[in-house]
Amino acid sequence: EGDKKYQRPKDGAGPCLFFADDKTLVMAPEPTLKQMISTPADADSLILKRLPKLDDASAMLAVFDIVKVRTLVAFYLFSNPPPAPFDKPPLADLKNLLKEVNEAVVKFEVTPEFKILATLHAVDEEAAKRTDTLIAETLTNVGAMLDEQSESATDGVQSELAEIMSGQFNGIVRELTRVQKDDVVTLEFKGIVLENDINLIGPLAISSYIKGWTASIAQRSKTNLEKIGQALDAYVAAKGMYPPPASLDANGKPLLSWRVHLLPMLGEQALYEEFHLDEPWDSAHNKALIARIPAVYRHPRLPAMGKTQLLLPTGPATLFVGIEGPKPEAITDEKSKTIVLFETDLAKAVDWTKPADLVLEPADPIKGLRGYVTLPLNVLFADGSIGKFNFEKQATDLPSLLSPAGGDADAPAAKADEATKPASEAKPASETKPEGEAKAASEAKSVDEAKAAADSNSEGETKPECEAKPDADAKPDAKPES
């Protein structure tokens, strides 16, 4: 068009492309594109007004002039039958936005945090209200659909994919703000981009390869936790206690994480000896060792950059309450119901040598645990077993799972021990007499029965069938059970 060149699809279908400059791409039907190219730069153009100059290299702006393409897109979306995914709920009604919105401006920023700002200019204020309601309903319906798929998936690949998509979506919705004012609806999202999880969504759909690959990821994660569980058991056996969350200097300043001090139990003695144990984790010497993170501390999805998602739960009403390592006797609940380690959300990842773990408040432990998404988290229990913590289903159980005393955090050890006995071992109320009293009562009863039998015989000529004898095992001085 004049001295400007644009690209047209060979088959004539779809939009044409025009690179206005090295940072601006225009996509439009050919008549609209020709008109735009020939329009002077200082013309009163709506789309140019919506397209301000961006100085930030990490930002991107997309402007959609829906009015110009409404007829063309409507023919496509409202055909019979409509194309997927607009052919059935929950997205079937979303295509109605085409009738309600004239323009859409979407701005993306990727640093310092991921941010999307979408501004929808509706036909009028009433259309804006309908648009806002439609978006809210669609978000709710999509979330419910993804949750249902996550719960009903039986195949390993489908389950992994459903969990990732459901967690990503719920995380986005939770951080999304939506405002309708006059004829404009704005949606803003700020959050951390979980690139590794996003990258999994596409490959997970390629089932034949992904089945083994996904199973491998899950198995590697489980194997890592099992190894750490065994190392913690070895540490307890050698030291008589769990490792403290951090080693401290003479002034009480944290130096190195428990993950460093567990290295000898993980077969990493040589690496452990390279650390300057009297220096903090970020000293010039120790900081250079961050890059040498053992594979056992790194999740398969996390890039090899010295980060780990394996964090202890610390704070009041957890096993790791203070600065000292807890003793195993502190766990009075069943060990299979006491969480000692979380494989947290990627957003919570820390440098593996840094003395940093989860700080959970008793009033709202979920707050300190929740990251960007709400995927079920792998957890290690005190008995070495591996499980999952589901935010949506187990939120009310979390305090009990964190407490070494279980649901009754104030119960004395004896009471907790009694509560954990099998029903077959529990004594009925009528049998709870002290041992000495029970033996004496038994002997008295036997003697009385013998006398009665003797009185009923003639002249004492016939002996009773059973002669009462003292219990050879009776202990007159036996003390009541404690």
GROMACS .gro file of C-alpha atoms in nm:
model
  482
    1GLU     CA    1   0.000   0.000   0.000
    2GLY     CA    2   0.198   0.295  -0.132
    3ASP     CA    3   0.558   0.242  -0.015
    4LYS     CA    4   0.449   0.026   0.281
    5LYS     CA    5   0.435  -0.350   0.261
    6TYR     CA    6   0.211  -0.586   0.455
    7GLN     CA    7   0.163  -0.961   0.454
    8ARG     CA    8  -0.149  -1.130   0.321
    9PRO     CA    9  -0.241  -1.497   0.392
   10LYS     CA   10  -0.181  -1.714   0.085
   11ASP     CA   11  -0.532  -1.858   0.102
   12GLY     CA   12  -0.689  -1.516   0.154
   13ALA     CA   13  -0.841  -1.619   0.488
   14GLY     CA   14  -0.761  -1.453   0.817
   15PRO     CA   15  -0.610  -1.114   0.900
   16CYS     CA   16  -0.326  -0.941   0.723
   17LEU     CA   17  -0.009  -0.845   0.911
   18PHE     CA   18   0.173  -0.512   0.907
   19PHE     CA   19   0.486  -0.424   1.105
   20ALA     CA   20   0.446  -0.052   1.172
   21ASP     CA   21   0.792  -0.048   1.334
   22ASP     CA   22   1.022  -0.292   1.512
   23LYS     CA   23   0.792  -0.297   1.816
   24THR     CA   24   0.443  -0.268   1.667
   25LEU     CA   25   0.245  -0.536   1.487
   26VAL     CA   26  -0.095  -0.463   1.331
   27MET     CA   27  -0.339  -0.744   1.247
   28ALA     CA   28  -0.658  -0.657   1.060
   29PRO     CA   29  -0.878  -0.750   0.764
   30GLU     CA   30  -0.716  -0.622   0.446
   31PRO     CA   31  -0.957  -0.327   0.381
   32THR     CA   32  -0.916  -0.203   0.738
   33LEU     CA   33  -0.540  -0.246   0.724
   34LYS     CA   34  -0.512  -0.050   0.399
   35GLN     CA   35  -0.719   0.229   0.549
   36MET     CA   36  -0.500   0.238   0.858
   37ILE     CA   37  -0.175   0.238   0.664
   38SER     CA   38  -0.289   0.528   0.450
   39THR     CA   39  -0.409   0.733   0.746
   40PRO     CA   40  -0.172   1.016   0.846
   41ALA     CA   41   0.006   0.972   1.179
   42ASP     CA   42  -0.158   1.286   1.322
   43ALA     CA   43  -0.510   1.182   1.223
   44ASP     CA   44  -0.792   1.161   1.478
   45SER     CA   45  -0.772   0.783   1.509
   46LEU     CA   46  -0.936   0.600   1.795
   47ILE     CA   47  -0.692   0.313   1.782
   48LEU     CA   48  -0.391   0.547   1.783
   49LYS     CA   49  -0.530   0.716   2.093
   50ARG     CA   50  -0.547   0.379   2.265
   51LEU     CA   51  -0.192   0.297   2.159
   52PRO     CA   52   0.040   0.523   2.361
   53LYS     CA   53   0.415   0.486   2.344
   54LEU     CA   54   0.556   0.233   2.589
   55ASP     CA   55   0.892   0.321   2.738
   56ASP     CA   56   0.917   0.004   2.945
   57ALA     CA   57   1.078  -0.276   2.747
   58SER     CA   58   0.906  -0.533   2.969
   59ALA     CA   59   0.555  -0.413   2.878
   60MET     CA   60   0.327  -0.499   2.588
   61LEU     CA   61   0.002  -0.338   2.478
   62ALA     CA   62  -0.272  -0.496   2.269
   63VAL     CA   63  -0.559  -0.289   2.129
   64PHE     CA   64  -0.869  -0.452   1.982
   65ASP     CA   65  -1.105  -0.239   1.770
   66ILE     CA   66  -1.400  -0.476   1.792
   67VAL     CA   67  -1.637  -0.251   1.597
   68LYS     CA   68  -1.435  -0.298   1.277
   69VAL     CA   69  -1.441  -0.678   1.297
   70ARG     CA   70  -1.771  -0.738   1.477
   71THR     CA   71  -1.960  -0.864   1.171
   72LEU     CA   72  -1.679  -1.094   1.064
   73VAL     CA   73  -1.621  -1.242   1.410
   74ALA     CA   74  -1.996  -1.271   1.479
   75PHE     CA   75  -2.035  -1.484   1.168
   76TYR     CA   76  -1.766  -1.715   1.302
   77LEU     CA   77  -1.880  -1.732   1.666
   78PHE     CA   78  -2.255  -1.746   1.606
   79SER     CA   79  -2.243  -2.000   1.326
   80ASN     CA   80  -2.437  -2.323   1.370
   81PRO     CA   81  -2.289  -2.502   1.553
   82PRO     CA   82  -2.049  -2.254   1.718
   83PRO     CA   83  -1.683  -2.354   1.726
   84ALA     CA   84  -1.527  -2.499   2.043
   85PRO     CA   85  -1.491  -2.389   2.317
   86PHE     CA   86  -1.786  -2.155   2.263
   87ASP     CA   87  -2.025  -2.439   2.179
   88LYS     CA   88  -2.109  -2.537   2.540
   89PRO     CA   89  -2.093  -2.405   2.897
   90PRO     CA   90  -1.916  -2.244   3.069
   91LEU     CA   91  -1.789  -2.040   2.772
   92ALA     CA   92  -2.100  -2.056   2.554
   93ASP     CA   93  -2.231  -1.720   2.679
   94LEU     CA   94  -1.893  -1.548   2.668
   95LYS     CA   95  -1.927  -1.486   2.295
   96ASN     CA   96  -2.205  -1.237   2.381
   97LEU     CA   97  -1.929  -0.994   2.482
   98LEU     CA   98  -1.889  -0.929   2.111
   99LYS     CA   99  -2.226  -0.750   2.114
  100GLU     CA  100  -2.159  -0.555   2.433
  101VAL     CA  101  -1.801  -0.429   2.388
  102ASN     CA  102  -1.667  -0.186   2.128
  103GLU     CA  103  -1.299  -0.184   2.221
  104ALA     CA  104  -1.058  -0.373   2.441
  105VAL     CA  105  -0.715  -0.257   2.555
  106VAL     CA  106  -0.491  -0.508   2.727
  107LYS     CA  107  -0.157  -0.416   2.882
  108PHE     CA  108   0.094  -0.678   2.993
  109GLU     CA  109   0.390  -0.619   3.222
  110VAL     CA  110   0.632  -0.895   3.315
  111THR     CA  111   0.862  -0.719   3.562
  112PRO     CA  112   0.901  -0.660   3.851
  113GLU     CA  113   0.585  -0.872   3.880
  114PHE     CA  114   0.351  -1.015   3.625
  115LYS     CA  115   0.060  -0.778   3.564
  116ILE     CA  116  -0.234  -0.767   3.323
  117LEU     CA  117  -0.464  -0.467   3.295
  118ALA     CA  118  -0.762  -0.513   3.063
  119THR     CA  119  -0.992  -0.220   2.987
  120LEU     CA  120  -1.319  -0.298   2.809
  121HIS     CA  121  -1.510  -0.006   2.656
  122ALA     CA  122  -1.873  -0.115   2.629
  123VAL     CA  123  -2.147   0.012   2.399
  124ASP     CA  124  -2.305   0.199   2.693
  125GLU     CA  125  -2.334   0.180   3.073
  126GLU     CA  126  -2.600  -0.092   3.068
  127ALA     CA  127  -2.384  -0.300   2.835
  128ALA     CA  128  -2.093  -0.249   3.077
  129LYS     CA  129  -2.305  -0.384   3.365
  130ARG     CA  130  -2.406  -0.689   3.161
  131THR     CA  131  -2.041  -0.741   3.065
  132ASP     CA  132  -1.928  -0.728   3.428
  133THR     CA  133  -2.195  -0.978   3.533
  134LEU     CA  134  -2.113  -1.212   3.245
  135ILE     CA  135  -1.742  -1.211   3.330
  136ALA     CA  136  -1.811  -1.284   3.698
  137GLU     CA  137  -2.044  -1.574   3.614
  138THR     CA  138  -1.800  -1.717   3.361
  139LEU     CA  139  -1.510  -1.709   3.606
  140THR     CA  140  -1.718  -1.891   3.867
  141ASN     CA  141  -1.838  -2.153   3.619
  142VAL     CA  142  -1.492  -2.215   3.474
  143GLY     CA  143  -1.345  -2.256   3.823
  144ALA     CA  144  -1.615  -2.507   3.916
  145MET     CA  145  -1.558  -2.699   3.593
  146LEU     CA  146  -1.181  -2.722   3.648
  147ASP     CA  147  -1.226  -2.829   4.011
  148GLU     CA  148  -1.467  -3.101   3.901
  149GLN     CA  149  -1.223  -3.222   3.636
  150SER     CA  150  -0.943  -3.229   3.893
  151GLU     CA  151  -1.149  -3.438   4.135
  152SER     CA  152  -1.285  -3.681   3.876
  153ALA     CA  153  -0.961  -3.742   3.682
  154THR     CA  154  -0.839  -4.100   3.718
  155ASP     CA  155  -0.562  -4.114   3.462
  156GLY     CA  156  -0.225  -3.992   3.592
  157VAL     CA  157  -0.172  -3.747   3.304
  158GLN     CA  158  -0.524  -3.608   3.322
  159SER     CA  159  -0.499  -3.571   3.697
  160GLU     CA  160  -0.169  -3.380   3.678
  161LEU     CA  161  -0.297  -3.155   3.400
  162ALA     CA  162  -0.628  -3.090   3.580
  163GLU     CA  163  -0.451  -3.005   3.906
  164ILE     CA  164  -0.217  -2.758   3.736
  165MET     CA  165  -0.492  -2.586   3.537
  166SER     CA  166  -0.728  -2.571   3.834
  167GLY     CA  167  -0.459  -2.433   4.063
  168GLN     CA  168  -0.341  -2.175   3.809
  169PHE     CA  169  -0.694  -2.056   3.740
  170ASN     CA  170  -0.796  -2.035   4.107
  171GLY     CA  171  -0.480  -1.840   4.181
  172ILE     CA  172  -0.552  -1.591   3.904
  173VAL     CA  173  -0.915  -1.542   4.008
  174ARG     CA  174  -0.814  -1.487   4.370
  175GLU     CA  175  -0.578  -1.204   4.272
  176LEU     CA  176  -0.809  -1.054   4.008
  177THR     CA  177  -0.980  -0.721   4.072
  178ARG     CA  178  -1.280  -0.621   3.860
  179VAL     CA  179  -1.438  -0.274   3.851
  180GLN     CA  180  -1.729  -0.143   3.645
  181LYS     CA  181  -1.773   0.234   3.614
  182ASP     CA  182  -1.992   0.409   3.357
  183ASP     CA  183  -1.938   0.233   3.023
  184VAL     CA  184  -1.598   0.084   3.117
  185VAL     CA  185  -1.507  -0.246   3.283
  186THR     CA  186  -1.149  -0.294   3.407
  187LEU     CA  187  -0.984  -0.615   3.514
  188GLU     CA  188  -0.643  -0.617   3.682
  189PHE     CA  189  -0.430  -0.911   3.781
  190LYS     CA  190  -0.098  -0.904   3.964
  191GLY     CA  191   0.096  -1.213   4.055
  192ILE     CA  192   0.397  -1.436   4.003
  193VAL     CA  193   0.423  -1.620   3.674
  194LEU     CA  194   0.477  -1.988   3.734
  195GLU     CA  195   0.651  -2.048   3.405
  196ASN     CA  196   0.734  -2.407   3.483
  197ASP     CA  197   0.374  -2.504   3.557
  198ILE     CA  198   0.250  -2.312   3.251
  199ASN     CA  199   0.501  -2.491   3.035
  200LEU     CA  200   0.368  -2.823   3.159
  201ILE     CA  201   0.013  -2.762   3.037
  202GLY     CA  202   0.096  -2.800   2.668
  203PRO     CA  203   0.318  -3.106   2.699
  204LEU     CA  204   0.076  -3.275   2.936
  205ALA     CA  205  -0.174  -3.294   2.652
  206ILE     CA  206   0.067  -3.515   2.455
  207SER     CA  207  -0.037  -3.824   2.643
  208SER     CA  208   0.185  -4.103   2.512
  209TYR     CA  209   0.506  -3.925   2.606
  210ILE     CA  210   0.373  -3.734   2.901
  211LYS     CA  211   0.234  -4.035   3.090
  212GLY     CA  212   0.579  -4.163   3.166
  213TRP     CA  213   0.724  -3.813   3.203
  214THR     CA  214   0.457  -3.699   3.448
  215ALA     CA  215   0.480  -4.019   3.647
  216SER     CA  216   0.855  -3.962   3.659
  217ILE     CA  217   0.810  -3.611   3.801
  218ALA     CA  218   0.567  -3.732   4.066
  219GLN     CA  219   0.791  -4.024   4.155
  220ARG     CA  220   1.104  -3.810   4.176
  221SER     CA  221   0.927  -3.567   4.404
  222LYS     CA  222   0.805  -3.851   4.627
  223THR     CA  223   1.149  -4.014   4.627
  224ASN     CA  224   1.311  -3.685   4.734
  225LEU     CA  225   1.073  -3.653   5.027
  226GLU     CA  226   1.127  -4.014   5.129
  227LYS     CA  227   1.505  -3.962   5.128
  228ILE     CA  228   1.469  -3.652   5.345
  229GLY     CA  229   1.240  -3.844   5.580
  230GLN     CA  230   1.503  -4.116   5.617
  231ALA     CA  231   1.774  -3.854   5.673
  232LEU     CA  232   1.565  -3.687   5.944
  233ASP     CA  233   1.517  -4.023   6.115
  234ALA     CA  234   1.895  -4.082   6.101
  235TYR     CA  235   1.956  -3.735   6.248
  236VAL     CA  236   1.711  -3.805   6.533
  237ALA     CA  237   1.878  -4.140   6.600
  238ALA     CA  238   2.222  -3.978   6.616
  239LYS     CA  239   2.136  -3.654   6.796
  240GLY     CA  240   1.823  -3.742   6.991
  241MET     CA  241   1.631  -3.458   6.832
  242TYR     CA  242   1.527  -3.310   6.499
  243PRO     CA  243   1.761  -3.051   6.345
  244PRO     CA  244   1.687  -2.694   6.455
  245PRO     CA  245   1.552  -2.475   6.173
  246ALA     CA  246   1.882  -2.284   6.167
  247SER     CA  247   2.224  -2.283   6.331
  248LEU     CA  248   2.302  -1.965   6.526
  249ASP     CA  249   2.610  -1.762   6.604
  250ALA     CA  250   2.706  -1.648   6.955
  251ASN     CA  251   2.465  -1.354   6.927
  252GLY     CA  252   2.171  -1.568   6.819
  253LYS     CA  253   2.188  -1.465   6.454
  254PRO     CA  254   2.081  -1.738   6.207
  255LEU     CA  255   2.367  -1.877   5.999
  256LEU     CA  256   2.274  -2.181   5.790
  257SER     CA  257   1.955  -2.372   5.723
  258TRP     CA  258   1.875  -2.716   5.863
  259ARG     CA  259   1.905  -2.834   5.502
  260VAL     CA  260   2.280  -2.776   5.521
  261HIS     CA  261   2.318  -2.962   5.851
  262LEU     CA  262   2.123  -3.259   5.716
  263LEU     CA  263   2.375  -3.310   5.433
  264PRO     CA  264   2.582  -3.579   5.613
  265MET     CA  265   2.267  -3.788   5.655
  266LEU     CA  266   2.199  -3.754   5.282
  267GLY     CA  267   2.540  -3.885   5.177
  268GLU     CA  268   2.670  -3.533   5.112
  269GLN     CA  269   2.946  -3.522   5.375
  270ALA     CA  270   3.201  -3.378   5.132
  271LEU     CA  271   2.974  -3.087   5.041
  272TYR     CA  272   2.893  -3.030   5.408
  273GLU     CA  273   3.262  -2.999   5.493
  274GLU     CA  274   3.305  -2.724   5.234
  275PHE     CA  275   3.074  -2.490   5.425
  276HIS     CA  276   3.213  -2.242   5.674
  277LEU     CA  277   2.974  -2.333   5.952
  278ASP     CA  278   3.059  -2.022   6.156
  279GLU     CA  279   2.957  -1.790   5.870
  280PRO     CA  280   2.609  -1.692   5.748
  281TRP     CA  281   2.456  -1.852   5.440
  282ASP     CA  282   2.522  -1.544   5.225
  283SER     CA  283   2.888  -1.491   5.320
  284ALA     CA  284   3.121  -1.472   5.021
  285HIS     CA  285   3.236  -1.831   5.072
  286ASN     CA  286   2.902  -1.995   5.155
  287LYS     CA  287   2.709  -1.806   4.889
  288ALA     CA  288   2.920  -1.968   4.619
  289LEU     CA  289   2.789  -2.308   4.731
  290ILE     CA  290   2.422  -2.225   4.665
  291ALA     CA  291   2.455  -2.330   4.302
  292ARG     CA  292   2.560  -2.679   4.414
  293ILE     CA  293   2.218  -2.764   4.551
  294PRO     CA  294   2.177  -3.142   4.592
  295ALA     CA  295   1.915  -3.293   4.362
  296VAL     CA  296   1.716  -3.415   4.662
  297TYR     CA  297   1.632  -3.055   4.758
  298ARG     CA  298   1.520  -2.947   4.411
  299HIS     CA  299   1.173  -3.014   4.271
  300PRO     CA  300   1.177  -3.160   3.918
  301ARG     CA  301   0.983  -2.857   3.789
  302LEU     CA  302   1.214  -2.600   3.950
  303PRO     CA  303   1.507  -2.475   3.739
  304ALA     CA  304   1.852  -2.558   3.877
  305MET     CA  305   1.918  -2.219   4.033
  306GLY     CA  306   1.977  -2.308   4.395
  307LYS     CA  307   1.613  -2.278   4.501
  308THR     CA  308   1.411  -2.527   4.704
  309GLN     CA  309   1.045  -2.565   4.792
  310LEU     CA  310   1.113  -2.792   5.090
  311LEU     CA  311   1.025  -2.590   5.399
  312LEU     CA  312   0.958  -2.673   5.762
  313PRO     CA  313   0.636  -2.551   5.927
  314THR     CA  314   0.748  -2.324   6.211
  315GLY     CA  315   0.569  -2.112   6.468
  316PRO     CA  316   0.340  -2.166   6.768
  317ALA     CA  317   0.140  -2.490   6.763
  318THR     CA  318   0.383  -2.659   6.521
  319LEU     CA  319   0.655  -2.913   6.594
  320PHE     CA  320   0.926  -2.653   6.525
  321VAL     CA  321   0.829  -2.393   6.784
  322GLY     CA  322   1.156  -2.232   6.888
  323ILE     CA  323   1.522  -2.212   6.789
  324GLU     CA  324   1.612  -2.555   6.920
  325GLY     CA  325   1.551  -2.883   6.745
  326PRO     CA  326   1.244  -3.059   6.890
  327LYS     CA  327   1.277  -3.401   7.047
  328PRO     CA  328   1.073  -3.687   6.900
  329GLU     CA  329   0.892  -3.722   7.233
  330ALA     CA  330   0.729  -3.386   7.160
  331ILE     CA  331   0.503  -3.568   6.914
  332THR     CA  332   0.221  -3.707   7.126
  333ASP     CA  333  -0.022  -3.743   6.836
  334GLU     CA  334   0.006  -4.021   6.581
  335LYS     CA  335   0.319  -3.959   6.375
  336SER     CA  336   0.126  -4.038   6.061
  337LYS     CA  337  -0.088  -3.730   6.134
  338THR     CA  338   0.190  -3.480   6.212
  339ILE     CA  339   0.340  -3.282   5.923
  340VAL     CA  340   0.713  -3.214   5.951
  341LEU     CA  341   0.787  -3.084   5.600
  342PHE     CA  342   0.603  -2.917   5.311
  343GLU     CA  343   0.690  -2.923   4.944
  344THR     CA  344   0.544  -2.578   4.895
  345ASP     CA  345   0.422  -2.372   4.604
  346LEU     CA  346   0.691  -2.254   4.361
  347ALA     CA  347   0.625  -1.897   4.475
  348LYS     CA  348   0.757  -1.988   4.822
  349ALA     CA  349   1.089  -2.126   4.695
  350VAL     CA  350   1.402  -2.002   4.879
  351ASP     CA  351   1.777  -2.042   4.846
  352TRP     CA  352   1.837  -2.385   4.992
  353THR     CA  353   2.112  -2.275   5.233
  354LYS     CA  354   1.916  -1.977   5.364
  355PRO     CA  355   1.762  -2.021   5.711
  356ALA     CA  356   1.411  -1.956   5.581
  357ASP     CA  357   1.101  -2.170   5.630
  358LEU     CA  358   0.726  -2.132   5.661
  359VAL     CA  359   0.614  -1.911   5.949
  360LEU     CA  360   0.258  -2.015   6.031
  361GLU     CA  361   0.030  -1.828   6.268
  362PRO     CA  362  -0.211  -2.038   6.478
  363ALA     CA  363  -0.503  -1.808   6.396
  364ASP     CA  364  -0.461  -1.847   6.020
  365PRO     CA  365  -0.195  -2.101   5.921
  366ILE     CA  366  -0.332  -2.117   5.564
  367LYS     CA  367  -0.223  -1.756   5.510
  368GLY     CA  368   0.144  -1.836   5.562
  369LEU     CA  369   0.121  -2.154   5.358
  370ARG     CA  370  -0.067  -2.028   5.055
  371GLY     CA  371   0.147  -1.928   4.759
  372TYR     CA  372   0.034  -1.817   4.417
  373VAL     CA  373  -0.187  -2.113   4.334
  374THR     CA  374  -0.381  -2.365   4.539
  375LEU     CA  375  -0.248  -2.692   4.404
  376PRO     CA  376  -0.238  -2.977   4.656
  377LEU     CA  377   0.100  -2.976   4.830
  378ASN     CA  378   0.315  -3.282   4.894
  379VAL     CA  379   0.390  -3.324   5.264
  380LEU     CA  380   0.618  -3.543   5.475
  381PHE     CA  381   0.473  -3.685   5.797
  382ALA     CA  382   0.672  -3.769   6.109
  383ASP     CA  383   0.645  -4.142   6.040
  384GLY     CA  384   0.816  -4.096   5.701
  385SER     CA  385   0.499  -4.137   5.494
  386ILE     CA  386   0.417  -3.901   5.206
  387GLY     CA  387   0.079  -3.740   5.155
  388LYS     CA  388  -0.092  -3.440   4.997
  389PHE     CA  389  -0.247  -3.134   5.158
  390ASN     CA  390  -0.551  -3.004   4.972
  391PHE     CA  391  -0.628  -2.638   5.040
  392GLU     CA  392  -0.994  -2.663   4.950
  393LYS     CA  393  -1.073  -2.986   5.138
  394GLN     CA  394  -0.837  -2.985   5.439
  395ALA     CA  395  -0.812  -2.620   5.543
  396THR     CA  396  -0.991  -2.686   5.873
  397ASP     CA  397  -0.767  -2.987   5.942
  398LEU     CA  398  -0.442  -2.793   5.908
  399PRO     CA  399  -0.402  -2.684   6.273
  400SER     CA  400  -0.440  -3.047   6.386
  401LEU     CA  401  -0.195  -3.171   6.122
  402LEU     CA  402   0.062  -2.911   6.227
  403SER     CA  403   0.031  -2.964   6.600
  404PRO     CA  404   0.247  -3.242   6.749
  405ALA     CA  405  -0.039  -3.298   6.993
  406GLY     CA  406  -0.302  -3.332   6.722
  407GLY     CA  407  -0.650  -3.187   6.766
  408ASP     CA  408  -0.606  -3.130   7.142
  409ALA     CA  409  -0.289  -2.921   7.156
  410ASP     CA  410  -0.310  -2.885   7.537
  411ALA     CA  411  -0.358  -3.254   7.616
  412PRO     CA  412  -0.089  -3.409   7.839
  413ALA     CA  413   0.122  -3.683   7.690
  414ALA     CA  414  -0.049  -3.957   7.893
  415LYS     CA  415  -0.389  -3.852   7.770
  416ALA     CA  416  -0.270  -3.837   7.411
  417ASP     CA  417  -0.113  -4.183   7.443
  418GLU     CA  418  -0.438  -4.328   7.582
  419ALA     CA  419  -0.637  -4.170   7.300
  420THR     CA  420  -0.421  -4.335   7.038
  421LYS     CA  421  -0.464  -4.690   7.178
  422PRO     CA  422  -0.671  -4.934   6.970
  423ALA     CA  423  -1.024  -4.992   7.093
  424SER     CA  424  -0.932  -5.349   7.184
  425GLU     CA  425  -0.681  -5.221   7.439
  426ALA     CA  426  -0.912  -4.972   7.606
  427LYS     CA  427  -1.051  -5.080   7.943
  428PRO     CA  428  -1.421  -5.048   8.024
  429ALA     CA  429  -1.504  -4.823   8.316
  430SER     CA  430  -1.594  -5.122   8.533
  431GLU     CA  431  -1.247  -5.269   8.489
  432THR     CA  432  -1.042  -4.970   8.585
  433LYS     CA  433  -0.986  -5.069   8.951
  434PRO     CA  434  -0.627  -5.073   9.074
  435GLU     CA  435  -0.466  -5.411   9.023
  436GLY     CA  436  -0.432  -5.489   9.400
  437GLU     CA  437  -0.799  -5.413   9.469
  438ALA     CA  438  -0.911  -5.626   9.179
  439LYS     CA  439  -0.704  -5.928   9.297
  440ALA     CA  440  -0.829  -5.897   9.657
  441ALA     CA  441  -1.190  -5.879   9.545
  442SER     CA  442  -1.140  -6.189   9.331
  443GLU     CA  443  -0.989  -6.386   9.623
  444ALA     CA  444  -1.267  -6.284   9.863
  445LYS     CA  445  -1.530  -6.393   9.617
  446SER     CA  446  -1.365  -6.734   9.570
  447VAL     CA  447  -1.342  -6.797   9.950
  448ASP     CA  448  -1.707  -6.707  10.008
  449GLU     CA  449  -1.816  -6.943   9.732
  450ALA     CA  450  -1.607  -7.226   9.884
  451LYS     CA  451  -1.761  -7.176  10.230
  452ALA     CA  452  -2.110  -7.181  10.091
  453ALA     CA  453  -2.039  -7.504   9.911
  454ALA     CA  454  -1.897  -7.663  10.227
  455ASP     CA  455  -2.204  -7.568  10.435
  456SER     CA  456  -2.433  -7.734  10.185
  457ASN     CA  457  -2.252  -8.070  10.216
  458SER     CA  458  -2.339  -8.325  10.491
  459GLU     CA  459  -2.109  -8.319  10.791
  460GLY     CA  460  -1.839  -8.183  10.562
  461GLU     CA  461  -1.791  -8.534  10.422
  462THR     CA  462  -1.800  -8.420  10.062
  463LYS     CA  463  -1.542  -8.171   9.944
  464PRO     CA  464  -1.637  -7.888   9.714
  465GLU     CA  465  -1.570  -7.946   9.346
  466CYS     CA  466  -1.316  -7.664   9.335
  467GLU     CA  467  -1.110  -7.561   9.628
  468ALA     CA  468  -1.032  -7.191   9.630
  469LYS     CA  469  -0.662  -7.128   9.615
  470PRO     CA  470  -0.477  -6.802   9.644
  471ASP     CA  471  -0.373  -6.659   9.309
  472ALA     CA  472  -0.008  -6.748   9.266
  473ASP     CA  473   0.043  -6.435   9.057
  474ALA     CA  474  -0.130  -6.201   9.299
  475LYS     CA  475   0.078  -5.912   9.424
  476PRO     CA  476  -0.061  -5.776   9.753
  477ASP     CA  477   0.160  -5.472   9.732
  478ALA     CA  478   0.081  -5.395   9.368
  479LYS     CA  479   0.036  -5.027   9.306
  480PRO     CA  480  -0.244  -4.884   9.098
  481GLU     CA  481  -0.161  -4.834   8.731
  482SER     CA  482  -0.038  -4.486   8.652
   0.00000   0.00000   0.00000
